[in-house]
mmCIF file with all atom_site columns, C-alpha atoms in Angstrom:
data_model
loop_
_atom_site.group_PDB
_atom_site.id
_atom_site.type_symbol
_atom_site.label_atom_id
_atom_site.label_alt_id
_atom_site.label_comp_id
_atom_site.label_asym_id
_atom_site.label_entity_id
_atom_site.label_seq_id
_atom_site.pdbx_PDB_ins_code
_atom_site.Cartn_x
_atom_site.Cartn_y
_atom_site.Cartn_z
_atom_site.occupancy
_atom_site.B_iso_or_equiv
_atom_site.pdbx_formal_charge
_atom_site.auth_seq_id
_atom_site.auth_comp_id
_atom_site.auth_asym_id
_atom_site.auth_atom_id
_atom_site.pdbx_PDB_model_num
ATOM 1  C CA . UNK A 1 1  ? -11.600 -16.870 6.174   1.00 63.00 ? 1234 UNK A CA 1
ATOM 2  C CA . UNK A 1 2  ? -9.958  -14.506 7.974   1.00 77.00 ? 1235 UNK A CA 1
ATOM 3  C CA . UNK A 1 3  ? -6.900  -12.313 7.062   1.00 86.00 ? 1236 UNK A CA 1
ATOM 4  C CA . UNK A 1 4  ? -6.735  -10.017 10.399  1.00 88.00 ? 1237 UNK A CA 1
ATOM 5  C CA . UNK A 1 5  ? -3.775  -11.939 11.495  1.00 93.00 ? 1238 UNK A CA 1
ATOM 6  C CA . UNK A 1 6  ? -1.781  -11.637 8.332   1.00 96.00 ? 1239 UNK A CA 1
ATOM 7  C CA . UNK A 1 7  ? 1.749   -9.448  8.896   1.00 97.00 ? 1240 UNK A CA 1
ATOM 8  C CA . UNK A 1 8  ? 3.590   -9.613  5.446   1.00 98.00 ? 1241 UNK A CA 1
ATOM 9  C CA . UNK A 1 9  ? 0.830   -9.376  2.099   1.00 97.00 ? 1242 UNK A CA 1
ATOM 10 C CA . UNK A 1 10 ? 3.058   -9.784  -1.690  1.00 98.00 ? 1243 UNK A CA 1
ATOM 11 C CA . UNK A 1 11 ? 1.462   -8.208  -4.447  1.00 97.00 ? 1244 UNK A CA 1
ATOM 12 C CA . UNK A 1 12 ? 4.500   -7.206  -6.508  1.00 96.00 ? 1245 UNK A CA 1
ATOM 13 C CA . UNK A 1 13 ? 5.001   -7.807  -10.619 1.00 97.00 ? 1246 UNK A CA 1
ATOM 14 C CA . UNK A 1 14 ? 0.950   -8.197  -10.795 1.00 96.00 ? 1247 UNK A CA 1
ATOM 15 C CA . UNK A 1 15 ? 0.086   -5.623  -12.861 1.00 95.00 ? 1248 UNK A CA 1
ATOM 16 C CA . UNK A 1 16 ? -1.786  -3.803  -11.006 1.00 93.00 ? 1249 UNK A CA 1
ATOM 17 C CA . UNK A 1 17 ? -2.918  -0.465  -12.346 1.00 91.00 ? 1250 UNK A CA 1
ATOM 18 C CA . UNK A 1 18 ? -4.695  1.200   -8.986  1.00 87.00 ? 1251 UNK A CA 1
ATOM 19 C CA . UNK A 1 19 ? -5.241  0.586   -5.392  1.00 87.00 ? 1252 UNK A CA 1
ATOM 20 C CA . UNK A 1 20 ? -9.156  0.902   -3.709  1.00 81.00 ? 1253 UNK A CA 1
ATOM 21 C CA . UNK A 1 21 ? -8.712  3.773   -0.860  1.00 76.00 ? 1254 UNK A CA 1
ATOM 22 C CA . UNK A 1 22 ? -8.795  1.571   2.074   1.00 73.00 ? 1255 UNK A CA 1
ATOM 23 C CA . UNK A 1 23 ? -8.331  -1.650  -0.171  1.00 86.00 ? 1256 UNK A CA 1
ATOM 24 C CA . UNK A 1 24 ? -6.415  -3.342  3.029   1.00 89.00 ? 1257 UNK A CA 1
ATOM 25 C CA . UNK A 1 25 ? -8.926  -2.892  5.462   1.00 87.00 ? 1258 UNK A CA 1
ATOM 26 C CA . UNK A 1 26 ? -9.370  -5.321  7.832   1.00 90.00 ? 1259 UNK A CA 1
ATOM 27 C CA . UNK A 1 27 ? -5.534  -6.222  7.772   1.00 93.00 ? 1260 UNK A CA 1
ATOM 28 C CA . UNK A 1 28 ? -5.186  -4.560  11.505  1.00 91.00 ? 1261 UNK A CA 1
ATOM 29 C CA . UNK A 1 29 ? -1.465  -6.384  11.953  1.00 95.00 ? 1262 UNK A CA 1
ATOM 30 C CA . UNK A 1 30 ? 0.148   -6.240  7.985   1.00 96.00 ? 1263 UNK A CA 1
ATOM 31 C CA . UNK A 1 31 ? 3.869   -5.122  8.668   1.00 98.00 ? 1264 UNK A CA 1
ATOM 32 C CA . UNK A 1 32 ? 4.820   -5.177  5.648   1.00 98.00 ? 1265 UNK A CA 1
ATOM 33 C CA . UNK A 1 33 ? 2.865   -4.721  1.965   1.00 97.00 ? 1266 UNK A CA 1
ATOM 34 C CA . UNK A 1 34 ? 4.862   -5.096  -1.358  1.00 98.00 ? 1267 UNK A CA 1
ATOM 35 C CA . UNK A 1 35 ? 3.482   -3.520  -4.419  1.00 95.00 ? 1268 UNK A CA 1
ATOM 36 C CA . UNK A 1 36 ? 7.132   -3.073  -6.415  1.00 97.00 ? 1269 UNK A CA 1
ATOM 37 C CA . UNK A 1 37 ? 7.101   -3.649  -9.970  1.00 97.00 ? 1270 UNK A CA 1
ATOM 38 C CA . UNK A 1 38 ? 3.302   -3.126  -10.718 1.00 96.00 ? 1271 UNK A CA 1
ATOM 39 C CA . UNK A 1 39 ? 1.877   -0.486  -13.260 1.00 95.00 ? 1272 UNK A CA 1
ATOM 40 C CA . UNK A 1 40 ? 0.446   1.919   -10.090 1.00 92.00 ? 1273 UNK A CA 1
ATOM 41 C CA . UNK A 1 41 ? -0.664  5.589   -10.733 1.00 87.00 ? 1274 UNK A CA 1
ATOM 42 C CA . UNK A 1 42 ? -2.102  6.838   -7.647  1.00 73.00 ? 1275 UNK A CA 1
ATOM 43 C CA . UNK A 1 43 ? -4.851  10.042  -7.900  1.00 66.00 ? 1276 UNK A CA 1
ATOM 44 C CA . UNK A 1 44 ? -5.688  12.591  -5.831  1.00 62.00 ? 1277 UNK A CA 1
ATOM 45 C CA . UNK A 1 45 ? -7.342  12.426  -2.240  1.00 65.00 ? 1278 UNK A CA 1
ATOM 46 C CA . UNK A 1 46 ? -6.539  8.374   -2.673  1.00 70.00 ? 1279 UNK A CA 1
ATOM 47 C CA . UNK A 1 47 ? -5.894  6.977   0.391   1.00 77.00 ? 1280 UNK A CA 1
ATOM 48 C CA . UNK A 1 48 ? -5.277  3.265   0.241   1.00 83.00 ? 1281 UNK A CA 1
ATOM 49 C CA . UNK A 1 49 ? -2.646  3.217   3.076   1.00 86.00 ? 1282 UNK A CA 1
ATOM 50 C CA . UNK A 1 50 ? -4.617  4.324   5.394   1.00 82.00 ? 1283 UNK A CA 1
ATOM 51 C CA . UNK A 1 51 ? -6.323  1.554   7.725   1.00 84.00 ? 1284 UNK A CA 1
ATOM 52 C CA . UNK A 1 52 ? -2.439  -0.196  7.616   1.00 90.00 ? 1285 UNK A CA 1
ATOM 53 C CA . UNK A 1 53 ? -1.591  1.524   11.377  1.00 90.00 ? 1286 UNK A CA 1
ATOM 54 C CA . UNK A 1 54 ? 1.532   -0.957  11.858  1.00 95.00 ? 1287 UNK A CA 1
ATOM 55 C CA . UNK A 1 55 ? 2.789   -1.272  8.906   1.00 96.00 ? 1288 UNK A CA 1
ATOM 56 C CA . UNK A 1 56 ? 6.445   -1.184  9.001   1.00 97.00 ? 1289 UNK A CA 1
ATOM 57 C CA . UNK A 1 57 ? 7.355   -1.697  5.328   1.00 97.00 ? 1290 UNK A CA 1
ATOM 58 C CA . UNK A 1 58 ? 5.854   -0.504  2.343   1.00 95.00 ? 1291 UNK A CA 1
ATOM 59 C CA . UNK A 1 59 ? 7.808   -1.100  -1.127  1.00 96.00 ? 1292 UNK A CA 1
ATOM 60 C CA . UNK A 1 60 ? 6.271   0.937   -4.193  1.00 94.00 ? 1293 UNK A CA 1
ATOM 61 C CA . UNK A 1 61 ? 9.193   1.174   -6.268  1.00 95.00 ? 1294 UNK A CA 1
ATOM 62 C CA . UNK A 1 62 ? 9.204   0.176   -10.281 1.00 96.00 ? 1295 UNK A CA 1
ATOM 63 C CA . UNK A 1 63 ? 5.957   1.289   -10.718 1.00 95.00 ? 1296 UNK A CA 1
ATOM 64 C CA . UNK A 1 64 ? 4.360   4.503   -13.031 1.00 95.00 ? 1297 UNK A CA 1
ATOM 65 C CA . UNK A 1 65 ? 4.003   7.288   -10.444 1.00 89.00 ? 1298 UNK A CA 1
ATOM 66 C CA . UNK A 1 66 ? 3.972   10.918  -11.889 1.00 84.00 ? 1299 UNK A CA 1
ATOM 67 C CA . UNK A 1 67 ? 3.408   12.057  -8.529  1.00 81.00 ? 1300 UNK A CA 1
ATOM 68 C CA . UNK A 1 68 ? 2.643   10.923  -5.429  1.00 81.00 ? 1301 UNK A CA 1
ATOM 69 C CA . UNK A 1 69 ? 0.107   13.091  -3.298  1.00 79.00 ? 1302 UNK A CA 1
ATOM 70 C CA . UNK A 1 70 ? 0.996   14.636  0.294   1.00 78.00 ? 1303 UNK A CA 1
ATOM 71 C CA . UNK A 1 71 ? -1.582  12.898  2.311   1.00 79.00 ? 1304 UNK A CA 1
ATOM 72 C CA . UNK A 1 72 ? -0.498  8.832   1.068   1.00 81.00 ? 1305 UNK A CA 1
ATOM 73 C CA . UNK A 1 73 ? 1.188   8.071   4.042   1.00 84.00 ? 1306 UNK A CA 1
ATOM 74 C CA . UNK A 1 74 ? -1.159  9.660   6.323   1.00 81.00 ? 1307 UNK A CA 1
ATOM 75 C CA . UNK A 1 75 ? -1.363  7.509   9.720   1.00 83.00 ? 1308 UNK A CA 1
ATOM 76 C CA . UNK A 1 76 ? 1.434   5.461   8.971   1.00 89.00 ? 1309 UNK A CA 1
ATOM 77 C CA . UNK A 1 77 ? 3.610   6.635   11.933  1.00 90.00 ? 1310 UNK A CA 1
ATOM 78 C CA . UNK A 1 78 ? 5.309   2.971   12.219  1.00 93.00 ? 1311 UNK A CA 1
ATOM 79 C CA . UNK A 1 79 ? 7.147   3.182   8.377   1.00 92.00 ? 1312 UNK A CA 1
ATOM 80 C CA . UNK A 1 80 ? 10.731  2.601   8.928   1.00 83.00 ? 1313 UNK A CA 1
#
């Protein structure tokens, strides 16, 4: 099964503590990726964002951030 076609991925109130770098390879065409409401810390030189070219929307609110590091949104040039 295939998810390469797949433009809109909900992962929100899961409980999800941490995010792979590159955990959403493969998904060449998400637009948009919700992760609201989840227990996420992100670490250093993490980059889990970064095969997600077009995404468009990204929602990480209501989660556990203490900081969030300056390269997360690298290559995400489409984020409105």
């Amino acid at each position: 099964c295939s998810l390469k076609n797949l433009k809109t991925l909900n992962l929100f109130s899961n409980k999800l503590k941490s995010i792979e770098k590159c955990a959403f390879k493969g998904l060449d065409n998400l637009v948009e990726l919700y992760l609201h409401n989840n227990k996420l810390i992100f670490v250093e030189n993490q980059q889990p964002f970064f095969c997600l070219n077009k995404l468009e929307k990204l929602c990480l609110n209501q989660n556990l951030f203490k900081y969030l590091p300056n390269d997360l949104f690298t290559g995400l040039e489409n984020l409105i």
